[in-house]
PDB file of C-alpha atoms in Angstrom:
ATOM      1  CA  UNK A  81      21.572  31.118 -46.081  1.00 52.00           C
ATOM      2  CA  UNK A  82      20.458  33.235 -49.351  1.00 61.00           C
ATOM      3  CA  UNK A  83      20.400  36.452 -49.296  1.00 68.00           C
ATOM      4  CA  UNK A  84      16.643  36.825 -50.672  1.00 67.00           C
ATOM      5  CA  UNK A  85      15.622  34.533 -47.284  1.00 61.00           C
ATOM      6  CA  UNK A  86      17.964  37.000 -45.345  1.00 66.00           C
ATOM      7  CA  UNK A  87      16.114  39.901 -46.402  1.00 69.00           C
ATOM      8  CA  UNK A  88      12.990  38.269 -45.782  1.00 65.00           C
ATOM      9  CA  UNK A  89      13.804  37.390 -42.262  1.00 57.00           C
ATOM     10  CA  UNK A  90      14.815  40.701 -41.550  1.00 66.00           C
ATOM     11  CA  UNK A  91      11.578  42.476 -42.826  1.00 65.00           C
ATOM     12  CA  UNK A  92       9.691  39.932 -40.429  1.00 59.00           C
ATOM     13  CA  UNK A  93      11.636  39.877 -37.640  1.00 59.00           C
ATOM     14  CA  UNK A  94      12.962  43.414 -37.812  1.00 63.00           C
ATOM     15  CA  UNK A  95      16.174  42.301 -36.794  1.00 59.00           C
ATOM     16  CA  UNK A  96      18.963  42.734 -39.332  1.00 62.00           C
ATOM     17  CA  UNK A  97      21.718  40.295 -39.618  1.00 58.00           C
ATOM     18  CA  UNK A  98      21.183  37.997 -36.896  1.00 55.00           C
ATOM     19  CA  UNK A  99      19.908  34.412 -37.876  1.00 53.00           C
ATOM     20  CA  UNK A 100      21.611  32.880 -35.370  1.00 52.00           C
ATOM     21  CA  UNK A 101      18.260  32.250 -33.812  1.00 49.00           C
ATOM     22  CA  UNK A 102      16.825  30.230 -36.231  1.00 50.00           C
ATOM     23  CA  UNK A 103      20.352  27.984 -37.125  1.00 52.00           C
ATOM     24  CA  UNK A 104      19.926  24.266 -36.703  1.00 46.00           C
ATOM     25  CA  UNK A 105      22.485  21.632 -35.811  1.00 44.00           C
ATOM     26  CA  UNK A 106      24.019  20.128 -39.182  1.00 47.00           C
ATOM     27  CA  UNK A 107      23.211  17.050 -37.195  1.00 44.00           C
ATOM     28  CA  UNK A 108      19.739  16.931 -37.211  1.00 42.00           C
ATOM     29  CA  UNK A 109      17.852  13.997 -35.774  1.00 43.00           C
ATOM     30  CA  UNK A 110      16.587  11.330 -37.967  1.00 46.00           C
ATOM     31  CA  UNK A 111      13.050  10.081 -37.984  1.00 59.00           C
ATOM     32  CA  UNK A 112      12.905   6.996 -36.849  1.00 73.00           C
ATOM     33  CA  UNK A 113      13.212   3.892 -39.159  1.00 81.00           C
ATOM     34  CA  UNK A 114      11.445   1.734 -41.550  1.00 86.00           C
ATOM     35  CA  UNK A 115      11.924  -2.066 -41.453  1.00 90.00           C
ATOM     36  CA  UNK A 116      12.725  -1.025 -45.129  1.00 91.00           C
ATOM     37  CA  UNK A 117      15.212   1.130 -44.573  1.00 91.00           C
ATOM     38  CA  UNK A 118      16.943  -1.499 -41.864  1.00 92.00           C
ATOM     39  CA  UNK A 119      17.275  -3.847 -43.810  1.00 94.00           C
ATOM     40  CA  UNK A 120      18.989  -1.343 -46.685  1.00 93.00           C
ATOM     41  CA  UNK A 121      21.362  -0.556 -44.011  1.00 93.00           C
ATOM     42  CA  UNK A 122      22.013  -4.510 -43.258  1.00 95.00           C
ATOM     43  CA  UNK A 123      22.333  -5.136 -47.026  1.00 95.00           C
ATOM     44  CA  UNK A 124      25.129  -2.666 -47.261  1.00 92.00           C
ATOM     45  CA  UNK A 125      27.055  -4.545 -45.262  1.00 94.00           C
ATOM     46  CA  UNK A 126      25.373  -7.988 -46.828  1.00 94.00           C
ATOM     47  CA  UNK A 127      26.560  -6.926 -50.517  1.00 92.00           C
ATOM     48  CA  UNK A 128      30.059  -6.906 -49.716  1.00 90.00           C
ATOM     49  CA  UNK A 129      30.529  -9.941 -47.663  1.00 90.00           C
ATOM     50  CA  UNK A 130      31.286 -11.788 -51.097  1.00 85.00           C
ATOM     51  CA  UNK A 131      34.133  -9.887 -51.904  1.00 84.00           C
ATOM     52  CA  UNK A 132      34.692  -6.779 -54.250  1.00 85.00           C
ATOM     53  CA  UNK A 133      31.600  -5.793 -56.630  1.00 84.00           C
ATOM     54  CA  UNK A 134      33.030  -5.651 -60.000  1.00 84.00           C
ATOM     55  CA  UNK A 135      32.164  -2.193 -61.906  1.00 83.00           C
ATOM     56  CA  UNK A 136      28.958  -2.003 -63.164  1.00 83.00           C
ATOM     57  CA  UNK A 137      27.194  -4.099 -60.871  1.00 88.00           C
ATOM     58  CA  UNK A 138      25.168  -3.909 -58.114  1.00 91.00           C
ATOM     59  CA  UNK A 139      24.461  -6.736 -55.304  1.00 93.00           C
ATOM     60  CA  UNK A 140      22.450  -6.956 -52.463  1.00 94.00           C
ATOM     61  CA  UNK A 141      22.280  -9.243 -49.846  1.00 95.00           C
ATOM     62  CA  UNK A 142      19.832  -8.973 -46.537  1.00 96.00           C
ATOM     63  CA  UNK A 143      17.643 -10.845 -44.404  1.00 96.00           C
ATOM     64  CA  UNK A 144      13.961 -10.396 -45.467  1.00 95.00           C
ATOM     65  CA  UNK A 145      12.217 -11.686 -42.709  1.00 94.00           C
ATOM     66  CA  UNK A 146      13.081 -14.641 -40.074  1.00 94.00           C
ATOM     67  CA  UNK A 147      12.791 -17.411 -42.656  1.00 95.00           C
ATOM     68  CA  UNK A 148      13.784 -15.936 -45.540  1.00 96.00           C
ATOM     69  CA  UNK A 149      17.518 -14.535 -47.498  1.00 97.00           C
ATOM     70  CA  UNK A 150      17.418 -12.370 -51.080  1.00 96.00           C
ATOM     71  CA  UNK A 151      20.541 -12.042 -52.627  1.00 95.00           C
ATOM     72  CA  UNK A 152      20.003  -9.558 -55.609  1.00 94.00           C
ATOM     73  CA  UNK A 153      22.424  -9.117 -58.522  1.00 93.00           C
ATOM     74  CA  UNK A 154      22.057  -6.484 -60.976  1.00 92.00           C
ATOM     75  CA  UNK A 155      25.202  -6.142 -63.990  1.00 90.00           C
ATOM     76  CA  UNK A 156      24.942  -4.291 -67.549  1.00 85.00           C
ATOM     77  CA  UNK A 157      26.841  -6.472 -70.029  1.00 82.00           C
ATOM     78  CA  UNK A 158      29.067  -5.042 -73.101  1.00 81.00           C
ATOM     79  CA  UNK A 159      25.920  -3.989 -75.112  1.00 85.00           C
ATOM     80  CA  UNK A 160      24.432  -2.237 -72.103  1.00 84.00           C
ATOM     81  CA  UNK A 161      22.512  -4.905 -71.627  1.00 87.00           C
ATOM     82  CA  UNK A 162      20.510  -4.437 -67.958  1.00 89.00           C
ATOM     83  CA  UNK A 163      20.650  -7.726 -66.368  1.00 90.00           C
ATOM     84  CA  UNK A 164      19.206  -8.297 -62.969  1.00 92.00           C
ATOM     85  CA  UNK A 165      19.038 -12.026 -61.027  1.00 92.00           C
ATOM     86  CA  UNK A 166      17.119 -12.152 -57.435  1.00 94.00           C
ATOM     87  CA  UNK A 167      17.710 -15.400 -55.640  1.00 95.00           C
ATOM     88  CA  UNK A 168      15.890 -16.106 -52.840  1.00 95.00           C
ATOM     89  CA  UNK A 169      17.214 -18.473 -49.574  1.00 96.00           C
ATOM     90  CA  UNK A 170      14.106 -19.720 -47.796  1.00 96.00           C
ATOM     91  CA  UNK A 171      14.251 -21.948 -44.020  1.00 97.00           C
ATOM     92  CA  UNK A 172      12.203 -25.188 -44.871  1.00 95.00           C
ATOM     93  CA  UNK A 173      12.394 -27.413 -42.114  1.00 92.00           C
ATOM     94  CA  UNK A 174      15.475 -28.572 -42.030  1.00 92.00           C
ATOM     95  CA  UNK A 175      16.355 -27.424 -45.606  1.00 95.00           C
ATOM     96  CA  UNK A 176      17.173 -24.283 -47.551  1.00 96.00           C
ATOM     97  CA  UNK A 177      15.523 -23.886 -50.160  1.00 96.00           C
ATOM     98  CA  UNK A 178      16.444 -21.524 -52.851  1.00 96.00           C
ATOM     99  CA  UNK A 179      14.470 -20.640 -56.187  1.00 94.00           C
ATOM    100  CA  UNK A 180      15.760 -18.661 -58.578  1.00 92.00           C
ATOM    101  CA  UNK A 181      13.864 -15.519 -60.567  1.00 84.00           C
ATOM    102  CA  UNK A 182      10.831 -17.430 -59.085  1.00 71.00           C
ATOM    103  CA  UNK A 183      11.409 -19.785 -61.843  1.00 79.00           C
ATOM    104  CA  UNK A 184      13.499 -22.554 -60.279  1.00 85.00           C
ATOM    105  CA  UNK A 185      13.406 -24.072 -57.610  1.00 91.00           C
ATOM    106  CA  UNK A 186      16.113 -26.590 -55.561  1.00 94.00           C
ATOM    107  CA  UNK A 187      17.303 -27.664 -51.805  1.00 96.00           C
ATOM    108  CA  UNK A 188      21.118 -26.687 -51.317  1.00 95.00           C
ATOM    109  CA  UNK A 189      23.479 -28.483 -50.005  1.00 94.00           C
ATOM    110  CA  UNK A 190      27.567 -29.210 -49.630  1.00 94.00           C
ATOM    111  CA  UNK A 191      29.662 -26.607 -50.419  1.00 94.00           C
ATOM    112  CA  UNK A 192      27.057 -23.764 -51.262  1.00 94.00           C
ATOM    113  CA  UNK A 193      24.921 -24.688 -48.206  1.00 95.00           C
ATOM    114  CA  UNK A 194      28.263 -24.272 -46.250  1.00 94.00           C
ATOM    115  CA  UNK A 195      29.370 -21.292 -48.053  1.00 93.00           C
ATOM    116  CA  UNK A 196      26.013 -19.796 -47.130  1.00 95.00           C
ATOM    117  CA  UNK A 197      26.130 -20.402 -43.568  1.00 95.00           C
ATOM    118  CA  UNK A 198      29.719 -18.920 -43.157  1.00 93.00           C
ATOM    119  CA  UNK A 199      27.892 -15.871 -45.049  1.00 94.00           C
ATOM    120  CA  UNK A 200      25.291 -15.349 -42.815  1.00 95.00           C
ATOM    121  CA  UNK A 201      27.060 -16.038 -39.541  1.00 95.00           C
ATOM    122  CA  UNK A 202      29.389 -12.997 -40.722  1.00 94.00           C
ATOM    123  CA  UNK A 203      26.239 -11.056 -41.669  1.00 96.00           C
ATOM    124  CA  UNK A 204      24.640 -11.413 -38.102  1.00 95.00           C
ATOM    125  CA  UNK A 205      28.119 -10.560 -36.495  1.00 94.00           C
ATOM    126  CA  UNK A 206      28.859  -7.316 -38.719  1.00 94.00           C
ATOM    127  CA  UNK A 207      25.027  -5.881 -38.622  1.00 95.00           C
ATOM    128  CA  UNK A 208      24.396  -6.826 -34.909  1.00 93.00           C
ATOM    129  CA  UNK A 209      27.957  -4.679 -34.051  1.00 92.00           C
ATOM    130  CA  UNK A 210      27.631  -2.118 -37.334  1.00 91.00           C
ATOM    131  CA  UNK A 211      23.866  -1.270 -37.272  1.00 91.00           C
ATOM    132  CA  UNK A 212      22.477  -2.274 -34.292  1.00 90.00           C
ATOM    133  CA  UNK A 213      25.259  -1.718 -31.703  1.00 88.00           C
ATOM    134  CA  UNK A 214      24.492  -4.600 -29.954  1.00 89.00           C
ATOM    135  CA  UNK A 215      26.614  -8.095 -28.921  1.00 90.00           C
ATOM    136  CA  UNK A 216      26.274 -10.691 -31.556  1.00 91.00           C
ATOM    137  CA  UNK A 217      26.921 -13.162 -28.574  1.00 89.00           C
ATOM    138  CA  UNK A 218      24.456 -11.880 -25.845  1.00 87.00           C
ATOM    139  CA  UNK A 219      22.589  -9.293 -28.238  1.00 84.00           C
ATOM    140  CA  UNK A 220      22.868  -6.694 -25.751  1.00 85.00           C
ATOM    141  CA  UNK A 221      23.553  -3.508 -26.437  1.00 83.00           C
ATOM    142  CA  UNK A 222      27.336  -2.335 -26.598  1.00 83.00           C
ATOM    143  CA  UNK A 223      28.112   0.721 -24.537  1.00 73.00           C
TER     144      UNK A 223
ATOM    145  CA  UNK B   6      -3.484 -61.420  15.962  1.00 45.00           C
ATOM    146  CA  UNK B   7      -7.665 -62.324  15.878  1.00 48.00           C
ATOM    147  CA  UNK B   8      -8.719 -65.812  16.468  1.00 50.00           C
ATOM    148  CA  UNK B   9     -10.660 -65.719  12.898  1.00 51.00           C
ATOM    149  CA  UNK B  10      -7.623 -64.497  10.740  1.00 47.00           C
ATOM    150  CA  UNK B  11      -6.728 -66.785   9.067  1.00 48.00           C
ATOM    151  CA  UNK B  12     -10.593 -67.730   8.483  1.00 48.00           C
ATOM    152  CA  UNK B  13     -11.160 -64.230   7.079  1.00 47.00           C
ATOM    153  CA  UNK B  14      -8.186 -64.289   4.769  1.00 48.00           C
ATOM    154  CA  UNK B  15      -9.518 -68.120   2.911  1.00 47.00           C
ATOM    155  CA  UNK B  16     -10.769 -68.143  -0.312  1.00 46.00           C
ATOM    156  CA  UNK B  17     -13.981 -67.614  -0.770  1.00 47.00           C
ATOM    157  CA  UNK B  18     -16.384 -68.399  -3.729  1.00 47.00           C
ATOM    158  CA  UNK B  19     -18.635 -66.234  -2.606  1.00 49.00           C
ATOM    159  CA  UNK B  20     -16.835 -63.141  -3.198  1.00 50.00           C
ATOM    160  CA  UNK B  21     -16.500 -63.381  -6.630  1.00 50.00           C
ATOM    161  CA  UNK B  22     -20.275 -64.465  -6.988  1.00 50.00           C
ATOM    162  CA  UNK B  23     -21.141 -61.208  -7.454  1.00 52.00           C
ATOM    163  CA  UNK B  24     -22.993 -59.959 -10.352  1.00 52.00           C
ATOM    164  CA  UNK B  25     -21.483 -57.565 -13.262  1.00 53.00           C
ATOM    165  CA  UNK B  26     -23.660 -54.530 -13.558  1.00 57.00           C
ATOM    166  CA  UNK B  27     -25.273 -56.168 -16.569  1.00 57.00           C
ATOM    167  CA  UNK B  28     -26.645 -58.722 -13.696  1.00 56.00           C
ATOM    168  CA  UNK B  29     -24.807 -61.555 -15.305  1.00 54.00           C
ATOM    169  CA  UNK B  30     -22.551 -63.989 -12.414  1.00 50.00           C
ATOM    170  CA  UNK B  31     -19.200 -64.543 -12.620  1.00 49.00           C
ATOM    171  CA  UNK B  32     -19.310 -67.979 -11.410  1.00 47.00           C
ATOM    172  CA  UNK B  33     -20.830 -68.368 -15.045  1.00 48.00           C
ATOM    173  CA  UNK B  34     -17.469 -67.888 -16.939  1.00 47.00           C
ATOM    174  CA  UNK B  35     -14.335 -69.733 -16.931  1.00 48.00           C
ATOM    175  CA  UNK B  36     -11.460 -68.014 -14.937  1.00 51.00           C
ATOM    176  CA  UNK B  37      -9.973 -67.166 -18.517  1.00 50.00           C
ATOM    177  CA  UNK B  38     -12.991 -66.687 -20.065  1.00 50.00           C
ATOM    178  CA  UNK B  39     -13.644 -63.631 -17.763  1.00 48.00           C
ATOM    179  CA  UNK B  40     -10.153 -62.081 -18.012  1.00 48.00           C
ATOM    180  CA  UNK B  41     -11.260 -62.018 -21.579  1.00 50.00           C
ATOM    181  CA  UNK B  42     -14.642 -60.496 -21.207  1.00 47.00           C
ATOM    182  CA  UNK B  43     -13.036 -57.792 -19.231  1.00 52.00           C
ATOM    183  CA  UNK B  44     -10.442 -56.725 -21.352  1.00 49.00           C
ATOM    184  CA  UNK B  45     -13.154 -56.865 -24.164  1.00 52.00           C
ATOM    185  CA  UNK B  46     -14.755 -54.109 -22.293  1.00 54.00           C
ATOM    186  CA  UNK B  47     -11.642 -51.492 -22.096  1.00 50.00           C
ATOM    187  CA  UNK B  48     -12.536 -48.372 -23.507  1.00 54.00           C
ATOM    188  CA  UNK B  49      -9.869 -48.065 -26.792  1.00 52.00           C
ATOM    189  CA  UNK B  50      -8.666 -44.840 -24.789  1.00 54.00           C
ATOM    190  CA  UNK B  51      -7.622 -47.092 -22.161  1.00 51.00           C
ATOM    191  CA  UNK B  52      -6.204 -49.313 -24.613  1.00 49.00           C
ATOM    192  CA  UNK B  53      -4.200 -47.105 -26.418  1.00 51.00           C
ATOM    193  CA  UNK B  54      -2.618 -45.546 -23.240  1.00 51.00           C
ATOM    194  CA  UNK B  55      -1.721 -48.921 -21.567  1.00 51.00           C
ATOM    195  CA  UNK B  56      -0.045 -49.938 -25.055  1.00 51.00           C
ATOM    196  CA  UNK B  57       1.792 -46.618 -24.757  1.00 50.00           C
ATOM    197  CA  UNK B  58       2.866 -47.171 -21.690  1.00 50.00           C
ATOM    198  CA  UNK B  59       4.072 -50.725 -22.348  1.00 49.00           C
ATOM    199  CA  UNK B  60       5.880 -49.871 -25.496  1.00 49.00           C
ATOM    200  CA  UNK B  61       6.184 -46.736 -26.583  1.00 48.00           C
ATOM    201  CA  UNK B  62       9.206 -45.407 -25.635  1.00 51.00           C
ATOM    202  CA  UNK B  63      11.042 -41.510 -25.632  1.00 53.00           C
ATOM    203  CA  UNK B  64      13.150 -42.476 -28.991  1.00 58.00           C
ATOM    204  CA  UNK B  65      16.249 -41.594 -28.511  1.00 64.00           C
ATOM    205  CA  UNK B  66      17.668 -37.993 -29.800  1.00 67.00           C
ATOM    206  CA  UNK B  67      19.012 -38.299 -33.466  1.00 74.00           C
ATOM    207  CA  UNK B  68      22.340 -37.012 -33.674  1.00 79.00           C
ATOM    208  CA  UNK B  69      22.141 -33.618 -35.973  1.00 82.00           C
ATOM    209  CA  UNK B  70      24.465 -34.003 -39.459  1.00 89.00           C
ATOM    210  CA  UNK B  71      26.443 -30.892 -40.575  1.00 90.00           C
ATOM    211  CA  UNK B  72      23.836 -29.793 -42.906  1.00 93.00           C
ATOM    212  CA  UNK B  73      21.099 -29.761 -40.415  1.00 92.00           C
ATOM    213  CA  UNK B  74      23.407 -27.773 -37.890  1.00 93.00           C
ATOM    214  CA  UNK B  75      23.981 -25.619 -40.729  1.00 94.00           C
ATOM    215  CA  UNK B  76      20.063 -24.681 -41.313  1.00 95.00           C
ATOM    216  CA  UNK B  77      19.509 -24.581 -37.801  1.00 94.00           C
ATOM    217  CA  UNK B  78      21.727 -21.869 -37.269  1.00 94.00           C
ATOM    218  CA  UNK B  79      20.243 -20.058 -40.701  1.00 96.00           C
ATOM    219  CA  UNK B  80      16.991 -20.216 -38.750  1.00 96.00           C
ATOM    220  CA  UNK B  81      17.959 -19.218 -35.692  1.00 95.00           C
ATOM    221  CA  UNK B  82      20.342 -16.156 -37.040  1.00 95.00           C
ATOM    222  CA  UNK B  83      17.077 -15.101 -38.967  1.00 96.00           C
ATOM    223  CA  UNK B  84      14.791 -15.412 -35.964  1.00 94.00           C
ATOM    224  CA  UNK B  85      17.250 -13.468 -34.370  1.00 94.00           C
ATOM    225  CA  UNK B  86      17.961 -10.805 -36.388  1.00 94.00           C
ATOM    226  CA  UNK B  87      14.022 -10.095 -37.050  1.00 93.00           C
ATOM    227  CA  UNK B  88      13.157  -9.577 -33.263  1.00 92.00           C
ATOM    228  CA  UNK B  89      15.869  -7.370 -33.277  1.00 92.00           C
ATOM    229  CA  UNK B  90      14.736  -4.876 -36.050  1.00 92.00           C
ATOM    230  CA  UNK B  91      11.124  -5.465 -34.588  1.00 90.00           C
ATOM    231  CA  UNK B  92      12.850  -4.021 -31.078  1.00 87.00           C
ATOM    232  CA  UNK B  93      14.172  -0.704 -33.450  1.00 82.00           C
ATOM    233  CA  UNK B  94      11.154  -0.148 -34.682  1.00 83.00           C
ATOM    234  CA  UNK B  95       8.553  -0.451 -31.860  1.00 80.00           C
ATOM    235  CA  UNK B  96      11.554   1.437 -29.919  1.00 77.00           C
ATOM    236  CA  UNK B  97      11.423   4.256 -32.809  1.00 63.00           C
ATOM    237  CA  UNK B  98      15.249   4.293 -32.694  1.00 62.00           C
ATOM    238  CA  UNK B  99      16.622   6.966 -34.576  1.00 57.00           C
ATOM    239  CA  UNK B 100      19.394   6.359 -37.223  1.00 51.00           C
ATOM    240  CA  UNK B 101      22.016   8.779 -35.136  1.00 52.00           C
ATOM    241  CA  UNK B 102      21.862   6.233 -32.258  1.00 51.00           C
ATOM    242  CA  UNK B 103      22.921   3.209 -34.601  1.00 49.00           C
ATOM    243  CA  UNK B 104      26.114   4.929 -35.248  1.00 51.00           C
ATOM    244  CA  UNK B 105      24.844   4.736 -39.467  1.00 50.00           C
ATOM    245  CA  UNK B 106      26.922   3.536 -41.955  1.00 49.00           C
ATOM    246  CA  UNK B 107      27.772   5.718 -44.541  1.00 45.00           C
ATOM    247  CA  UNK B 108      25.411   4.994 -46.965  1.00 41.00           C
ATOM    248  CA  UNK B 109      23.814   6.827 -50.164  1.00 38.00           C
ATOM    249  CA  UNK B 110      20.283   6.596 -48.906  1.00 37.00           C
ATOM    250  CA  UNK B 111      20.690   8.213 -46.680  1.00 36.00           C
ATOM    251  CA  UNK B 112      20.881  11.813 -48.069  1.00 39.00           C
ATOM    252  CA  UNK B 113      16.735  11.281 -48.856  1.00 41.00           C
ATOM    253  CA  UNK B 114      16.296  11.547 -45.214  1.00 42.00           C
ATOM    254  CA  UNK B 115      18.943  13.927 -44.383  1.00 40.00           C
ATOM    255  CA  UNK B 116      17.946  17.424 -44.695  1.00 40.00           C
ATOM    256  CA  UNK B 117      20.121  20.125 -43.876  1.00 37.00           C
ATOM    257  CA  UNK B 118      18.638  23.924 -42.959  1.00 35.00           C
ATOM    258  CA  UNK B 119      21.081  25.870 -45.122  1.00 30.00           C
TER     259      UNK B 119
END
């Protein structure tokens, strides 16, 4: 605590040297959360389920809503070019659609549908058990 | 058994001389010709639920390929996984009882008393 805010406290309180009072755990309670902030904790964990993030880039990968996957890639080339791609992974049926930069647009399938999947399915087990404590089998809560 | 039994069970002509509620007699048509008239005079509801009945059939369940499995469980994962958050947030869960991952973000909420 500074000094100055010391002082202070004394003058008001009239006690000298004892702020013990007034100390709060370093552990203070969070507010409670946003969706927004959810899903930044699930896209910590969703950004490196594809493996190491090469230096200068930055990669995000979350569950938007129940229908819908963003993975977001941001790099800086050799002339410092910011470059930034946001694809988006939407449930259509049975289809996945993904567009690209809102630009274009296409139905996956074979390998990258698979390779998606086996992403996901790790995504659900990691942020049910990492962030949400719970059971990715029975989704109850892990004691 | 009664005497008359087997009197009461013939045939009569009679019985079918009955009018149609549009007064008109039976005895009038042919035997065929008023099997058509009556089936001219079913409702299409009718219709279409006797046809149904006849021939239309619980089809059998399609077998699912790989790829459909595959977006099934996308959708269901991201059913899932939305109720879930929904549950944090009408529960007002607190980020110390999620056992947080470390994560930068988190010093904007994070405010010590130093």
């Amino acid at each position: 605590m500074s000094s100055v805010f010391k002082k202070a406290l004394s003058l008001l309180t009239g006690v000298e040297g004892d702020d013990s009072f007034i100390k709060m755990p370093k552990l203070r309670p969070f507010k409670g959360l946003t969706e927004r902030e959810l899903i930044q904790l699930e896209s910590e964990i969703g950004s490196k389920l594809f493996g190491p993030i090469p230096d200068g880039h930055r990669r995000q990968f979350f569950n938007l809503d129940s229908k819908t996957w963003i993975w977001y890639e941001e790099s800086v080339d050799a002339n410092g070019v910011e470059k930034a791609t946001t694809t988006r992974y939407e449930v259509q049926g049975l289809k996945i659609m993904k567009a690209q930069d809102g630009a274009s647009y296409s139905y996956i399938e074979g390998e990258e549908l698979r390779n998606l999947t086996v992403a996901i399915q790790m995504y659900y087990e990691q942020v049910m058990q990492g962030v949400y404590k719970r059971d990715p089998a029975t989704g109850k809560k892990l004691s | 058994m009664p005497e008359n039994y087997e009197q009461s069970n013939i045939y009569s002509l009679d019985d079918h001389r009955r009018p149609f509620s549009d007064g008109s007699d039976t005895t009038q048509f042919e035997h065929g010709n008023i099997i058509n008239f009556r089936l001219s005079n079913l409702r299409p509801v009718d219709a279409l639920v006797r046809n149904e009945d006849l021939f239309v059939k619980t089809p059998l369940e399609k077998p699912r390929t790989l790829a459909e499995q595959s977006v099934e469980s996308i959708a269901s994962i991201g059913s899932h996984l939305a109720l879930v958050r929904r549950d944090h947030m009408d529960k007002n869960w607190s980020i110390d009882e999620i056992d947080r991952p470390k994560v930068s973000y988190l010093s904007e909420n994070y405010q010590e008393v130093a």
